[in-house]
XYZ file of C-alpha atoms in Angstrom:
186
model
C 0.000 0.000 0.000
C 2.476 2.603 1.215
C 4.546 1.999 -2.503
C 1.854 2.283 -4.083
C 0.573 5.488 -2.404
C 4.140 6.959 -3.797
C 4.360 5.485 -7.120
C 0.869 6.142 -8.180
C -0.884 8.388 -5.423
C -4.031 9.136 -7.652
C -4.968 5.448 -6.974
C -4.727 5.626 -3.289
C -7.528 7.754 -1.842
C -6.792 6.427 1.731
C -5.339 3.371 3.437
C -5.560 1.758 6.504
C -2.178 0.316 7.040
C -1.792 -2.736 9.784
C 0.920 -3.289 12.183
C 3.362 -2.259 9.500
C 6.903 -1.729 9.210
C 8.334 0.613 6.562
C 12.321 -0.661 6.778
C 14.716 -2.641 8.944
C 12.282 -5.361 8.999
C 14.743 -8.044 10.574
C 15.546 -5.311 13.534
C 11.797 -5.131 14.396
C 10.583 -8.600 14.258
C 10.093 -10.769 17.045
C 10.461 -8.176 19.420
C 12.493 -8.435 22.184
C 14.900 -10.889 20.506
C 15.717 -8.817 17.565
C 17.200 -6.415 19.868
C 19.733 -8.303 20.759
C 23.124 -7.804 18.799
C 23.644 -10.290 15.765
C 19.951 -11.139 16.004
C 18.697 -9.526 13.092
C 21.531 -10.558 11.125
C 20.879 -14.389 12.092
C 17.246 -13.910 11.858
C 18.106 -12.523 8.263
C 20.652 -15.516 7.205
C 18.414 -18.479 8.531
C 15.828 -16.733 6.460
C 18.415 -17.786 3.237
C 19.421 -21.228 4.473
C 16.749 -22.747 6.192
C 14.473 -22.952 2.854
C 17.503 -25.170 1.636
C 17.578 -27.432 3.999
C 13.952 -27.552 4.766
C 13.284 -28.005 1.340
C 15.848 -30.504 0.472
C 15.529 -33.224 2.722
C 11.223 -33.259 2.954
C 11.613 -31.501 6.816
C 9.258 -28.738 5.553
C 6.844 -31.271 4.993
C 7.254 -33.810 8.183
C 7.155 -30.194 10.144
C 3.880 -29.542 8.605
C 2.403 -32.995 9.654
C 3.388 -32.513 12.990
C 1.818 -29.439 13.516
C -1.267 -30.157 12.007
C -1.428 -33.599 13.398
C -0.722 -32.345 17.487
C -2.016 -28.716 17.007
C -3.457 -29.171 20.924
C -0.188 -29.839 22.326
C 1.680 -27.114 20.123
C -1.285 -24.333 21.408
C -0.613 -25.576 25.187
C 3.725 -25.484 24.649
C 3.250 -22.098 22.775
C 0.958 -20.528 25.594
C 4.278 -21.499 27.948
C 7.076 -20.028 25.805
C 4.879 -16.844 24.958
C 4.073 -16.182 28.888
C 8.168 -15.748 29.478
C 7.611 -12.930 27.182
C 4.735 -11.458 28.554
C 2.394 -11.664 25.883
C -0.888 -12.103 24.688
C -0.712 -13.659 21.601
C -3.166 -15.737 20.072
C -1.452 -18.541 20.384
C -4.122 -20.752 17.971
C -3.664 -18.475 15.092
C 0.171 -18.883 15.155
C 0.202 -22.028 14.919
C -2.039 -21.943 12.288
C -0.259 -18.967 10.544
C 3.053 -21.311 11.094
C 0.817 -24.608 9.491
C -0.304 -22.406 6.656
C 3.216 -21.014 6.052
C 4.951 -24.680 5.562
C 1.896 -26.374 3.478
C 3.883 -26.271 0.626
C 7.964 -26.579 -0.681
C 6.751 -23.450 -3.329
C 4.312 -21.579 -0.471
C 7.304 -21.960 2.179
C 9.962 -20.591 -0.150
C 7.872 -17.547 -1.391
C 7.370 -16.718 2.638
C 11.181 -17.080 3.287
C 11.802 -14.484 0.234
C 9.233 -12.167 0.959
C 10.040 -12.008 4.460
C 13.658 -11.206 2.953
C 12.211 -8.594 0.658
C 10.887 -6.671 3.752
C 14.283 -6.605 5.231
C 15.325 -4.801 2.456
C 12.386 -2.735 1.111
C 13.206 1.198 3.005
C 10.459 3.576 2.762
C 10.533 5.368 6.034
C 12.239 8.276 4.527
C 10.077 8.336 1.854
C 6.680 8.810 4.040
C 6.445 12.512 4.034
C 5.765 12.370 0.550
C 2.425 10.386 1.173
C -0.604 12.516 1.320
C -3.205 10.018 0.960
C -4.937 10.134 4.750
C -4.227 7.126 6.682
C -6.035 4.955 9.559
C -2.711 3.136 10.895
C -3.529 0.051 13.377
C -0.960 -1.749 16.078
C -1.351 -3.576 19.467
C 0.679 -2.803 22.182
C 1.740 -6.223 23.193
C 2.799 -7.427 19.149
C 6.257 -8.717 19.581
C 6.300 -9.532 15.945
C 5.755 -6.451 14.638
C 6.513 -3.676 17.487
C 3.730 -0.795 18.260
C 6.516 1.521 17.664
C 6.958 0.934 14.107
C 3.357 2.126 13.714
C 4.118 5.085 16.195
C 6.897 6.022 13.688
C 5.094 5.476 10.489
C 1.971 7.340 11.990
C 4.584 10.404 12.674
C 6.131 10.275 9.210
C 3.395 10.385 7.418
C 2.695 13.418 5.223
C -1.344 13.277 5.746
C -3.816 13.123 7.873
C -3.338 10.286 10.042
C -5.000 8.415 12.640
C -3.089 6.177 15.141
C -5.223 3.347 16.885
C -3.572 0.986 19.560
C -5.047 -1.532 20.987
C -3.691 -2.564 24.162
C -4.882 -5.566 24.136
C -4.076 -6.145 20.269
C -0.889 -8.870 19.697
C -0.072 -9.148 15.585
C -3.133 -11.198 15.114
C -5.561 -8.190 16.074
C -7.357 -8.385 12.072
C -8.252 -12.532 14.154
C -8.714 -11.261 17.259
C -10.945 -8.010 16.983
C -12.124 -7.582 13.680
C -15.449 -5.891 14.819
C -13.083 -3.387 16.732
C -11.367 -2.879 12.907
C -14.302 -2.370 11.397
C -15.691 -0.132 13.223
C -12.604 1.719 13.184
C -12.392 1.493 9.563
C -15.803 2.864 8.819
């Protein structure tokens, strides 16, 4: 949306723009290990190998049958890792997101890249430039995708903009509250 809202702003008569991040992806992610030097570089270099092996050896796949086939137990293990970090995370819908990600050699690839391409893609200095007005959505406790990243593309923007944070929001706000979107939205 944002690229587009530069490239060909007569298109883009507003946007509503999600727990986004407009650069420095692998610094932001999976908040608060990313802060932590060498992090984002490892988080960025598994990102290039691990489609390799997964890929090459049918892990991807005996992954995938795991998870769908003890989704239960993964929720319940999940709920414990995520409560050392304090969060609130739908725990269901990750597992799913994770299930959905590795259903496929091709679908599991084409994540690893694109997650690559958002390490790379830089628009934050570009924002001012955007005039289009803008509804921009986080939750407080996302660890993927830190509320400040929306903080600072709500700031940069260069129209009117709206900042809604949900403190009880985690990444998968669109699953969790989508009423509280929508009525947002209209």
């Amino acid at each position: 949306g944002l690229q587009l809202a530069l490239e060909r702003p007569q298109l883009v008569e507003s946007m509503v723009l999600i727990q986004g991040t407009t650069g420095d992806t692998m610094k932001a992610l999976l908040q608060p290990a990313c802060r932590l030097p060498g992090v984002p570089y490892l988080l960025d270099a598994s990102l290039r190998v691990v489609p390799k092996v997964f890929l090459s050896n049918g892990r991807r796949r005996t992954i995938h049958n795991f998870l769908c086939r003890h989704s239960a137990c993964c929720e319940r293990l999940g709920s414990c890792l995520l409560w050392l970090f304090g969060s609130d995370l739908i725990v269901p819908a990750g597992i799913r997101y994770t299930q959905d990600m590795l259903q496929s050699d091709a679908h599991f690839a084409n994540y690893c890249r694109y997650a690559l391409a958002l390490g790379k893609h830089r628009i934050f200095d570009r924002l001012p430039d955007i005039k289009a007005p803008a509804l921009v959505v986080t939750g407080t406790p996302d660890f993927i995708t830190p509320a400040r990243c929306s903080y600072d593309m709500a700031a940069q923007l260069g129209g009117k903009t709206e900042l809604i944070d949900d403190v009880g929001g985690s990444h998968y706000y669109i699953y969790e509250e989508p009423q509280k979107l929508a009525a947002e939205m209209a």
